[in-house]
Short mmCIF file of C-alpha atoms and ligand atoms in Angstrom, two decimals:
data_model
loop_
_atom_site.label_atom_id
_atom_site.label_comp_id
_atom_site.label_asym_id
_atom_site.label_seq_id
_atom_site.Cartn_x
_atom_site.Cartn_y
_atom_site.Cartn_z
CA MET A 1 -11.07 14.22 -32.21
CA GLU A 2 -12.96 16.65 -29.98
CA ASN A 3 -10.30 18.70 -28.15
CA ASN A 4 -12.34 20.64 -25.57
CA PHE A 5 -13.17 19.06 -22.23
CA ASP A 6 -14.75 19.98 -18.92
CA VAL A 7 -12.12 17.89 -17.14
CA ILE A 8 -8.76 16.50 -18.21
CA VAL A 9 -7.19 14.12 -15.72
CA ILE A 10 -3.44 13.63 -16.11
CA GLY A 11 -2.55 10.12 -14.93
CA GLY A 12 -4.57 6.93 -15.28
CA GLY A 13 -3.81 5.26 -11.94
CA PRO A 14 -6.43 4.46 -9.26
CA GLY A 15 -6.71 8.18 -8.40
CA GLY A 16 -6.90 9.41 -11.98
CA TYR A 17 -9.07 6.77 -13.61
CA VAL A 18 -11.59 6.74 -10.77
CA CYS A 19 -11.75 10.56 -10.90
CA ALA A 20 -12.35 10.43 -14.67
CA ILE A 21 -15.15 7.85 -14.36
CA ARG A 22 -16.88 9.77 -11.55
CA ALA A 23 -16.59 13.06 -13.50
CA ALA A 24 -18.15 11.40 -16.56
CA GLN A 25 -20.93 9.92 -14.40
CA LEU A 26 -21.70 13.45 -13.27
CA GLY A 27 -22.18 14.56 -16.87
CA LEU A 28 -18.80 16.26 -17.33
CA LYS A 29 -17.01 15.84 -20.64
CA THR A 30 -13.87 14.05 -19.48
CA ALA A 31 -10.53 12.84 -20.82
CA CYS A 32 -7.75 10.97 -19.07
CA VAL A 33 -4.12 11.15 -20.25
CA GLU A 34 -1.84 8.18 -19.60
CA SER A 35 1.70 7.61 -20.89
CA ARG A 36 2.33 4.04 -19.67
CA GLY A 37 0.50 2.37 -22.52
CA ALA A 38 -1.89 0.76 -20.03
CA LEU A 39 -4.37 2.18 -17.55
CA GLY A 40 -4.26 1.41 -13.82
CA GLY A 41 -1.04 3.19 -12.85
CA THR A 42 1.60 1.81 -10.52
CA CYS A 43 -1.05 -0.06 -8.52
CA LEU A 44 -2.37 -2.26 -11.33
CA ASN A 45 0.80 -2.57 -13.40
CA ILE A 46 3.75 -2.71 -11.01
CA GLY A 47 2.37 -2.39 -7.48
CA CYS A 48 -0.63 -3.55 -5.46
CA ILE A 49 -2.07 -6.01 -7.98
CA PRO A 50 1.03 -7.93 -9.13
CA SER A 51 2.33 -8.05 -5.56
CA LYS A 52 -0.97 -9.45 -4.30
CA SER A 53 -0.90 -12.04 -7.06
CA LEU A 54 2.60 -13.17 -6.02
CA LEU A 55 1.68 -13.02 -2.32
CA ASN A 56 -1.26 -15.32 -2.96
CA LEU A 57 0.63 -17.74 -5.21
CA SER A 58 3.71 -17.91 -2.99
CA GLU A 59 1.52 -18.53 0.05
CA ASN A 60 -0.18 -21.42 -1.73
CA PHE A 61 3.22 -22.86 -2.64
CA HIS A 62 4.51 -22.45 0.89
CA LYS A 63 1.42 -24.06 2.44
CA ALA A 64 1.54 -26.98 0.02
CA LYS A 65 5.18 -27.52 0.89
CA LYS A 66 5.15 -26.95 4.64
CA ASP A 67 1.62 -27.47 5.98
CA PHE A 68 -0.38 -29.86 3.82
CA ASN A 69 1.34 -33.07 4.95
CA ASN A 70 0.56 -32.30 8.60
CA GLN A 71 -3.06 -31.63 7.68
CA GLY A 72 -3.65 -35.00 6.06
CA ILE A 73 -3.20 -33.78 2.51
CA GLU A 74 -0.37 -35.86 1.19
CA ILE A 75 1.20 -34.61 -1.98
CA SER A 76 4.73 -35.15 -3.09
CA ASP A 77 7.07 -33.66 -5.62
CA ILE A 78 5.92 -30.06 -5.24
CA LYS A 79 7.83 -27.97 -7.73
CA LEU A 80 7.98 -24.27 -8.34
CA ASN A 81 7.49 -23.13 -11.92
CA ILE A 82 8.38 -19.50 -11.61
CA GLU A 83 7.78 -18.74 -15.27
CA LYS A 84 4.19 -19.96 -14.97
CA MET A 85 3.73 -18.07 -11.70
CA MET A 86 4.88 -14.84 -13.36
CA SER A 87 2.70 -15.41 -16.41
CA ASN A 88 -0.27 -16.00 -14.11
CA LYS A 89 0.48 -12.66 -12.47
CA ASN A 90 0.87 -10.93 -15.84
CA LYS A 91 -2.46 -12.30 -17.08
CA SER A 92 -4.24 -10.88 -14.02
CA ILE A 93 -2.69 -7.47 -14.69
CA GLN A 94 -3.73 -7.52 -18.35
CA THR A 95 -7.32 -8.48 -17.56
CA LEU A 96 -7.62 -5.71 -15.00
CA THR A 97 -6.03 -2.95 -17.08
CA LYS A 98 -8.24 -3.90 -20.04
CA GLY A 99 -11.16 -3.79 -17.60
CA VAL A 100 -10.40 -0.13 -16.84
CA GLU A 101 -10.29 0.61 -20.58
CA PHE A 102 -13.72 -1.00 -20.90
CA LEU A 103 -15.02 1.15 -18.03
CA PHE A 104 -13.73 4.25 -19.84
CA LYS A 105 -15.66 3.27 -22.97
CA LYS A 106 -18.78 2.48 -20.99
CA ASN A 107 -18.67 5.84 -19.20
CA LYS A 108 -17.60 7.78 -22.31
CA VAL A 109 -14.26 8.89 -20.89
CA THR A 110 -11.80 9.79 -23.68
CA TYR A 111 -8.53 7.91 -23.22
CA LEU A 112 -5.60 10.05 -24.45
CA LYS A 113 -2.45 7.97 -24.88
CA GLY A 114 0.79 9.86 -24.27
CA LYS A 115 2.48 12.21 -21.81
CA GLY A 116 0.39 15.16 -20.68
CA VAL A 117 2.14 18.49 -20.16
CA LEU A 118 0.55 21.69 -18.83
CA PHE A 119 0.94 24.76 -21.01
CA SER A 120 -1.46 27.09 -19.23
CA SER A 121 -4.16 26.71 -16.63
CA ASN A 122 -6.49 25.50 -19.42
CA ASP A 123 -4.10 23.93 -21.93
CA VAL A 124 -2.77 20.39 -21.92
CA VAL A 125 -0.45 19.11 -24.63
CA VAL A 126 -0.24 15.36 -25.12
CA TYR A 127 3.02 14.00 -26.55
CA ASN A 128 2.99 10.53 -28.06
CA ASP A 129 6.20 9.45 -29.85
CA ASN A 130 6.81 12.34 -32.24
CA LYS A 131 3.21 13.45 -32.29
CA LYS A 132 1.86 16.36 -30.30
CA GLU A 133 -1.77 17.35 -29.78
CA ASN A 134 -3.32 20.32 -27.95
CA PHE A 135 -6.33 20.03 -25.68
CA LYS A 136 -8.34 22.55 -23.70
CA ALA A 137 -9.97 21.91 -20.33
CA LYS A 138 -12.06 23.97 -17.92
CA ASN A 139 -10.60 21.89 -15.08
CA ILE A 140 -7.44 19.81 -14.83
CA VAL A 141 -6.68 17.10 -12.28
CA ILE A 142 -3.06 16.08 -11.68
CA ALA A 143 -2.90 12.43 -10.66
CA THR A 144 0.62 11.51 -11.73
CA GLY A 145 1.42 9.38 -8.67
CA SER A 146 4.85 8.56 -7.34
CA ASP A 147 8.14 6.99 -8.26
CA VAL A 148 10.64 4.82 -6.41
CA ALA A 149 12.96 6.62 -3.99
CA THR A 150 16.50 5.39 -3.58
CA ILE A 151 19.57 5.94 -1.40
CA PRO A 152 22.26 8.32 -2.68
CA GLY A 153 24.99 6.30 -4.37
CA ILE A 154 22.86 3.20 -4.91
CA THR A 155 21.72 2.75 -8.50
CA ILE A 156 18.72 0.57 -9.14
CA ASP A 157 19.32 -1.51 -12.29
CA GLU A 158 16.14 -3.65 -11.87
CA LYS A 159 18.28 -6.77 -12.42
CA ASN A 160 20.47 -7.19 -9.35
CA ILE A 161 19.64 -4.09 -7.35
CA VAL A 162 15.90 -3.91 -7.76
CA SER A 163 12.99 -1.73 -6.70
CA SER A 164 9.53 -3.23 -6.16
CA THR A 165 9.19 -3.27 -9.97
CA GLY A 166 12.16 -5.61 -10.47
CA ALA A 167 11.29 -7.65 -7.37
CA LEU A 168 7.94 -8.46 -8.99
CA SER A 169 9.60 -10.00 -12.04
CA LEU A 170 12.68 -11.95 -10.95
CA ASP A 171 13.16 -14.99 -13.17
CA LYS A 172 14.82 -17.09 -10.47
CA VAL A 173 14.58 -17.38 -6.71
CA PRO A 174 17.61 -15.56 -5.27
CA LYS A 175 19.54 -17.59 -2.72
CA LYS A 176 20.13 -14.54 -0.56
CA LEU A 177 17.96 -11.44 -0.76
CA VAL A 178 18.78 -8.32 1.22
CA VAL A 179 15.86 -5.94 1.60
CA ILE A 180 16.67 -2.32 2.45
CA GLY A 181 13.72 -0.86 4.38
CA GLY A 182 11.24 -2.60 6.68
CA GLY A 183 8.12 -0.86 5.36
CA TYR A 184 5.13 -2.05 3.31
CA ILE A 185 7.06 -3.02 0.18
CA GLY A 186 10.06 -4.56 1.93
CA LEU A 187 7.93 -6.83 4.07
CA GLU A 188 5.45 -7.87 1.36
CA MET A 189 8.12 -8.63 -1.25
CA GLY A 190 10.45 -10.07 1.40
CA SER A 191 7.64 -12.47 2.35
CA VAL A 192 7.06 -13.50 -1.28
CA TRP A 193 10.70 -14.46 -1.89
CA SER A 194 11.18 -15.97 1.54
CA ARG A 195 8.22 -18.31 0.91
CA LEU A 196 9.67 -19.25 -2.46
CA GLY A 197 12.97 -20.21 -0.83
CA SER A 198 15.19 -17.13 -0.47
CA GLU A 199 17.16 -16.37 2.66
CA VAL A 200 15.80 -12.89 3.38
CA THR A 201 17.45 -10.23 5.57
CA VAL A 202 15.70 -6.90 6.12
CA ILE A 203 17.93 -3.98 7.05
CA GLU A 204 15.94 -1.16 8.65
CA TYR A 205 17.17 2.27 9.73
CA LEU A 206 14.78 2.66 12.67
CA ASP A 207 14.63 0.55 15.85
CA HIS A 208 11.36 -0.97 14.63
CA ILE A 209 9.75 -2.05 11.37
CA THR A 210 6.67 -0.42 9.75
CA PRO A 211 7.17 3.20 10.84
CA GLY A 212 4.04 4.97 12.00
CA MET A 213 2.25 1.74 12.91
CA ASP A 214 1.02 1.04 16.46
CA LYS A 215 4.23 -0.15 18.20
CA GLU A 216 2.66 -3.20 19.86
CA ILE A 217 1.41 -4.47 16.49
CA SER A 218 4.74 -3.68 14.84
CA LYS A 219 6.62 -5.68 17.49
CA GLU A 220 4.31 -8.68 17.18
CA PHE A 221 4.55 -8.47 13.37
CA GLN A 222 8.34 -8.59 13.47
CA LYS A 223 8.24 -11.56 15.88
CA ILE A 224 5.93 -13.49 13.54
CA LEU A 225 7.99 -12.71 10.42
CA ASN A 226 11.11 -13.71 12.31
CA LYS A 227 9.48 -17.04 13.19
CA GLN A 228 8.79 -17.48 9.46
CA GLY A 229 12.53 -17.18 8.77
CA ILE A 230 12.98 -13.53 7.82
CA LYS A 231 16.01 -12.00 9.55
CA PHE A 232 16.10 -8.38 10.72
CA ARG A 233 18.90 -5.88 11.29
CA LEU A 234 17.30 -2.88 12.96
CA ASN A 235 18.96 0.44 13.82
CA SER A 236 21.09 0.04 10.71
CA LYS A 237 21.70 2.51 7.93
CA VAL A 238 22.61 1.12 4.54
CA ASP A 239 25.49 3.08 3.02
CA SER A 240 26.38 1.28 -0.17
CA VAL A 241 25.87 -1.78 -2.34
CA ASN A 242 28.81 -3.01 -4.41
CA LYS A 243 29.29 -5.86 -6.83
CA GLN A 244 32.00 -8.35 -5.89
CA SER A 245 32.55 -11.24 -8.34
CA ASN A 246 29.14 -12.94 -8.47
CA SER A 247 27.51 -11.36 -5.48
CA LEU A 248 26.52 -8.02 -4.00
CA ILE A 249 27.99 -6.64 -0.80
CA VAL A 250 25.69 -4.43 1.24
CA GLU A 251 27.51 -2.16 3.68
CA PHE A 252 25.59 -0.77 6.60
CA THR A 253 26.33 1.14 9.79
CA ASP A 254 24.94 0.20 13.19
CA ASN A 255 23.32 3.42 14.43
CA LYS A 256 24.17 2.63 18.07
CA THR A 257 27.80 1.50 17.79
CA SER A 258 28.71 3.29 14.53
CA LYS A 259 30.35 0.03 13.44
CA THR A 260 30.23 -0.83 9.76
CA GLU A 261 29.06 -4.29 8.80
CA LYS A 262 28.59 -6.20 5.58
CA ALA A 263 25.93 -8.52 4.22
CA GLU A 264 26.23 -10.64 1.11
CA ALA A 265 23.35 -11.01 -1.34
CA ASP A 266 22.46 -12.28 -4.82
CA LYS A 267 19.80 -9.59 -5.14
CA VAL A 268 19.12 -6.40 -3.21
CA LEU A 269 15.66 -4.86 -2.98
CA VAL A 270 15.61 -1.13 -2.29
CA ALA A 271 12.34 -0.33 -0.50
CA VAL A 272 13.01 2.97 1.26
CA GLY A 273 9.86 4.78 0.19
CA ARG A 274 8.43 6.56 -2.83
CA LYS A 275 8.54 10.18 -3.98
CA PRO A 276 5.89 12.29 -5.73
CA TYR A 277 6.21 12.16 -9.52
CA THR A 278 5.74 15.54 -11.21
CA GLU A 279 8.59 15.51 -13.72
CA GLY A 280 8.01 17.32 -17.00
CA LEU A 281 4.55 18.60 -16.03
CA ASN A 282 5.64 22.26 -16.23
CA LEU A 283 4.31 23.01 -12.75
CA SER A 284 6.51 26.01 -11.96
CA LYS A 285 5.68 27.66 -15.29
CA ILE A 286 1.97 27.48 -14.47
CA GLY A 287 2.58 28.65 -10.90
CA ILE A 288 1.69 25.44 -9.07
CA LYS A 289 3.40 25.35 -5.69
CA LYS A 290 5.13 22.31 -4.15
CA ASP A 291 6.17 21.74 -0.54
CA LYS A 292 9.68 20.84 0.70
CA LYS A 293 9.05 17.15 0.03
CA GLY A 294 8.13 17.84 -3.60
CA ARG A 295 4.41 17.27 -3.03
CA ILE A 296 1.90 19.54 -4.77
CA GLU A 297 0.24 21.83 -2.22
CA VAL A 298 -3.55 21.64 -2.13
CA ASN A 299 -6.32 23.16 -0.01
CA GLU A 300 -9.21 21.22 1.59
CA LYS A 301 -10.97 21.07 -1.80
CA LEU A 302 -7.80 19.58 -3.31
CA GLN A 303 -7.27 22.72 -5.39
CA THR A 304 -3.66 23.67 -6.16
CA SER A 305 -2.39 27.25 -6.11
CA VAL A 306 -4.07 27.53 -9.56
CA LYS A 307 -7.76 27.29 -8.72
CA ASN A 308 -9.03 25.21 -11.67
CA ILE A 309 -6.18 22.73 -11.34
CA TYR A 310 -6.58 20.02 -8.70
CA ALA A 311 -4.17 17.35 -7.45
CA ILE A 312 -4.85 13.95 -5.87
CA GLY A 313 -3.13 10.76 -4.71
CA ASP A 314 0.60 10.22 -4.22
CA VAL A 315 1.55 13.68 -5.60
CA ILE A 316 -0.03 15.37 -2.57
CA LYS A 317 0.33 14.89 1.19
CA GLY A 318 -1.05 11.89 3.04
CA PRO A 319 -0.47 8.14 2.86
CA MET A 320 0.58 6.81 -0.55
CA LEU A 321 -2.31 4.37 -0.81
CA ALA A 322 -4.45 3.52 -3.84
CA HIS A 323 -7.75 3.75 -1.94
CA LYS A 324 -6.86 7.19 -0.54
CA ALA A 325 -6.17 8.36 -4.11
CA GLU A 326 -9.47 6.84 -5.34
CA ASP A 327 -11.48 8.64 -2.67
CA GLU A 328 -9.73 11.91 -3.50
CA GLY A 329 -10.50 11.32 -7.19
CA ILE A 330 -14.19 10.96 -6.41
CA ALA A 331 -14.16 14.00 -4.12
CA VAL A 332 -12.52 16.20 -6.78
CA ALA A 333 -14.95 15.12 -9.51
CA GLU A 334 -17.83 15.98 -7.17
CA VAL A 335 -16.29 19.35 -6.22
CA ILE A 336 -15.88 20.22 -9.93
CA ALA A 337 -19.53 19.25 -10.51
CA GLY A 338 -20.58 21.63 -7.74
CA GLN A 339 -21.18 18.96 -5.13
CA ALA A 340 -19.68 18.64 -1.64
CA GLY A 341 -16.81 16.22 -2.34
CA HIS A 342 -15.03 15.21 0.84
CA VAL A 343 -12.44 12.73 2.16
CA ASN A 344 -12.31 11.77 5.84
CA TYR A 345 -8.56 11.49 6.41
CA ASP A 346 -9.12 10.19 9.97
CA VAL A 347 -10.57 6.94 8.63
CA ILE A 348 -8.23 5.62 5.95
CA PRO A 349 -7.39 1.97 6.49
CA GLY A 350 -3.92 0.59 5.81
CA VAL A 351 -3.23 -3.08 5.10
CA ILE A 352 -0.03 -5.08 4.73
CA TYR A 353 -0.87 -8.25 2.80
CA THR A 354 1.63 -10.58 4.42
CA SER A 355 0.64 -13.77 6.19
CA PRO A 356 -0.85 -13.00 8.62
CA GLU A 357 -2.09 -9.66 7.35
CA VAL A 358 -1.79 -6.43 9.29
CA ALA A 359 -4.61 -3.90 9.13
CA THR A 360 -5.06 -0.60 10.87
CA VAL A 361 -7.42 2.36 10.89
CA GLY A 362 -7.46 5.51 13.02
CA LYS A 363 -5.06 6.56 15.72
CA THR A 364 -2.26 4.47 17.24
CA GLU A 365 -1.62 4.29 20.98
CA GLU A 366 1.51 6.44 20.45
CA GLN A 367 -0.53 9.16 18.67
CA LEU A 368 -3.14 9.22 21.44
CA LYS A 369 -0.41 9.65 24.06
CA LEU A 370 1.19 12.43 22.05
CA GLU A 371 -2.16 14.19 21.66
CA LYS A 372 -2.89 13.67 25.39
CA ILE A 373 -6.20 11.92 24.69
CA SER A 374 -7.13 9.50 27.48
CA TYR A 375 -8.16 6.14 26.11
CA LYS A 376 -9.16 2.57 26.98
CA VAL A 377 -7.69 -0.51 25.30
CA GLY A 378 -9.49 -3.76 24.45
CA LYS A 379 -7.49 -6.68 23.06
CA PHE A 380 -8.38 -10.18 21.94
CA PRO A 381 -6.00 -12.87 20.62
CA PHE A 382 -6.88 -15.05 17.62
CA LEU A 383 -5.65 -17.99 19.71
CA ALA A 384 -8.98 -17.77 21.55
CA ASN A 385 -11.07 -17.46 18.36
CA SER A 386 -12.58 -20.81 17.35
CA ARG A 387 -12.48 -20.29 13.58
CA ALA A 388 -8.85 -19.14 13.68
CA LYS A 389 -8.05 -22.17 15.84
CA VAL A 390 -9.56 -24.75 13.45
CA ASN A 391 -7.91 -23.04 10.48
CA ASN A 392 -4.47 -23.04 12.15
CA GLU A 393 -4.45 -19.24 11.98
CA THR A 394 -3.86 -18.38 15.60
CA ASP A 395 -1.14 -15.73 15.20
CA GLY A 396 -2.02 -12.17 16.14
CA PHE A 397 -4.70 -10.17 17.91
CA VAL A 398 -7.26 -7.37 17.62
CA LYS A 399 -6.65 -4.12 19.50
CA ILE A 400 -9.35 -1.48 19.86
CA LEU A 401 -8.62 1.97 21.26
CA ALA A 402 -11.63 3.89 22.55
CA ASP A 403 -12.04 7.30 24.16
CA ASP A 404 -11.92 6.95 27.94
CA LYS A 405 -14.91 9.22 28.52
CA THR A 406 -17.16 8.81 25.45
CA ASP A 407 -16.19 5.22 24.49
CA LYS A 408 -15.94 6.38 20.85
CA VAL A 409 -13.64 4.14 18.78
CA LEU A 410 -10.46 6.09 17.95
CA GLY A 411 -8.32 3.40 16.39
CA VAL A 412 -8.32 -0.28 15.51
CA HIS A 413 -5.17 -2.31 14.90
CA ILE A 414 -5.23 -5.93 13.87
CA ILE A 415 -2.63 -8.52 13.06
CA GLY A 416 -4.13 -11.79 11.91
CA SER A 417 -5.41 -13.79 8.94
CA HIS A 418 -8.09 -12.07 6.84
CA CYS A 419 -7.83 -8.80 8.79
CA GLY A 420 -7.36 -6.89 5.53
CA ASN A 421 -11.04 -7.59 4.90
CA MET A 422 -12.07 -7.30 8.54
CA ILE A 423 -10.80 -3.73 8.86
CA ALA A 424 -13.64 -2.53 6.59
CA GLU A 425 -16.12 -3.17 9.40
CA MET A 426 -14.05 -0.97 11.69
CA ALA A 427 -13.70 1.81 9.11
CA LEU A 428 -17.48 1.78 8.67
CA ALA A 429 -18.03 1.82 12.43
CA MET A 430 -15.68 4.78 12.79
CA GLU A 431 -17.37 6.66 9.92
CA PHE A 432 -20.61 6.34 11.88
CA GLY A 433 -18.89 7.48 15.09
CA ALA A 434 -19.45 4.10 16.78
CA SER A 435 -18.56 3.42 20.40
CA ALA A 436 -16.82 0.21 21.48
CA GLU A 437 -20.16 -0.70 23.11
CA ASP A 438 -21.92 -0.40 19.70
CA ILE A 439 -19.49 -2.95 18.27
CA ALA A 440 -19.77 -5.20 21.31
CA ARG A 441 -23.57 -5.24 20.91
CA THR A 442 -23.47 -6.00 17.17
CA CYS A 443 -24.17 -9.66 16.42
CA HIS A 444 -21.13 -11.24 14.67
CA ALA A 445 -21.53 -14.54 12.83
CA HIS A 446 -20.11 -17.65 14.49
CA PRO A 447 -17.63 -19.12 13.74
CA THR A 448 -15.76 -16.27 12.05
CA HIS A 449 -12.56 -14.36 12.67
CA THR A 450 -14.72 -11.21 13.05
CA GLU A 451 -15.84 -12.44 16.47
CA ALA A 452 -12.37 -11.41 17.67
CA ILE A 453 -13.40 -7.81 16.90
CA LYS A 454 -16.55 -8.14 18.98
CA GLU A 455 -14.52 -9.70 21.81
CA ALA A 456 -11.91 -6.91 21.66
CA ALA A 457 -14.77 -4.40 21.89
CA LEU A 458 -16.09 -6.27 24.92
CA ALA A 459 -12.57 -6.22 26.35
CA VAL A 460 -12.59 -2.40 26.19
CA ASP A 461 -15.16 -2.71 29.02
CA LYS A 462 -13.25 -5.64 30.59
CA ARG A 463 -15.95 -8.21 29.80
CA PRO A 464 -14.70 -10.50 27.00
CA ILE A 465 -16.40 -13.90 27.02
CA HIS A 466 -13.78 -16.21 25.54
CA PHE A 467 -10.59 -14.90 27.14
P1 NAI B 501 7.90 2.82 3.63
O1 NAI B 501 7.97 4.27 3.88
O2 NAI B 501 6.70 2.04 4.04
O3 NAI B 501 9.19 2.11 4.32
C1 NAI B 501 10.51 2.48 4.01
C2 NAI B 501 11.45 2.04 5.14
O4 NAI B 501 12.80 2.22 4.73
C3 NAI B 501 11.28 2.85 6.42
O5 NAI B 501 11.04 1.96 7.47
C4 NAI B 501 12.60 3.60 6.56
O6 NAI B 501 12.94 3.80 7.90
C5 NAI B 501 13.56 2.65 5.85
N1 NAI B 501 14.83 3.27 5.37
C6 NAI B 501 14.96 4.46 4.73
N2 NAI B 501 16.29 4.67 4.41
C7 NAI B 501 16.99 3.60 4.86
C8 NAI B 501 18.38 3.22 4.85
N3 NAI B 501 19.35 3.98 4.28
N4 NAI B 501 18.76 2.03 5.40
C9 NAI B 501 17.81 1.24 5.97
N5 NAI B 501 16.48 1.55 6.02
C10 NAI B 501 16.07 2.70 5.46
O7 NAI B 501 8.18 2.66 2.05
P2 NAI B 501 7.99 1.43 1.07
O8 NAI B 501 7.92 0.15 1.79
O9 NAI B 501 9.08 1.61 0.05
O10 NAI B 501 6.59 1.72 0.41
C11 NAI B 501 6.39 2.91 -0.38
C12 NAI B 501 4.94 3.33 -0.36
O11 NAI B 501 4.15 2.41 -1.04
C13 NAI B 501 4.43 3.47 1.05
O12 NAI B 501 3.96 4.78 1.23
C14 NAI B 501 3.29 2.48 1.14
O13 NAI B 501 2.19 3.06 1.76
C15 NAI B 501 2.97 2.11 -0.31
N6 NAI B 501 2.66 0.70 -0.39
C16 NAI B 501 1.50 0.25 0.12
C17 NAI B 501 1.19 -1.10 0.11
C18 NAI B 501 -0.09 -1.57 0.70
O14 NAI B 501 -1.00 -0.77 0.88
N7 NAI B 501 -0.20 -2.84 1.05
C19 NAI B 501 2.11 -2.09 -0.48
C20 NAI B 501 3.31 -1.50 -0.97
C21 NAI B 501 3.55 -0.16 -0.94
#
């Protein structure tokens, strides 16, 4: 095998594989090292993709059970076949990971199976079982992603105390599921199991769920999830989880009263965040600096403290999101090829794929206040949107924040069905520096949920038509 490359990417997740494909497109001789045995990283194998499969399937099950009869669709004897549901999910993963392998072949990216370790600023050794092979690269991109974080004293066994990985593969619906952490993972996986029949309680340290999200949206989100049957214990710090005969006892302290309480569960999901994964890479030997949170430090070109070594995705600062990593992968490949690779960190959408979905881009109201930027707010509820009404999808609203003087859109926050797709329009508008008036004057198809965006933009100027 040819052992000299222009670029070696370590890590085959959305950041790494996209970077490798873009580098190859630009004529660079590229290899990508991956130790998992399948391409696609956490996202495709044990993250975004399997969770979206289960979110979709569990929503179908829930609708068939709870809504269809009222809608004139009479079916009886609806049964859950969890084995089939899981195999459906696994098939989707396999097809997609194989798809990435095909893209590598098509773009002539060399796929190196094994664990990549840095030996100098130009040397990568790939270990696979007992075999070891040396490779040379002019440029190296670290895209090794992140790993599950846990709470001191709580050991994840992926059977009873699970991380997102275990929660994606339970073989039975737990009667009682306690979720530690009211963030992205806790709420998506909590929704899946709640729809399939679990009694779900989310224990969250802060006084609100989804930290960092616009508070008004976060509040509404919690209200809706609560209505769906998910229970919340806010302001509560989980201290320990212990096995007691056939169940688990979760002990937590109320932050306000300092009282200790207990919750019983069949399964516990630990969803308290993720940490950068750089184990065994040899970073300190090469002189690559990390910050206090263990993230690799990079400059605006995503170069590490060793100039020909770059880092992207969850191992560096910024939101741990697949699409952020992908964009960084493309930017780095372009920088290496001598182009002006760039990521606009002000316009990175975030989506929680619950039902309804939550989607945001740009600044929250809290950030604008903190930064002393004067702003206008335009809101529009889906209750007044005709398409949402006929579809029985009236929960939620669109909120647009625009600069008080220039009318430039600074942030958009939506809770409502299909908003994970709708947010793309807002990201595009913000990339083009659109004003709320620009959006208000853009013709939106009727009847669609997107009209709520147009109406919210009109509401920025206090002239919505349907509310
Ligand atoms: P997160 O950071 O979103 O939420 C973790 C929550 O746990 C926080 O609200 C925190 O206050 C709470 N917490 C921490 N320690 C606690 C304790 N001892 N007791 C009670 N609560 C405690 O992290 P999460 O949900 O684990 O997700 C990890 C990463 O994965 C996130 O960065 C997220 O962006 C990404 N992700 C993205 C998805 C998407 O784009 N739809 C889906 C799933 C994950």
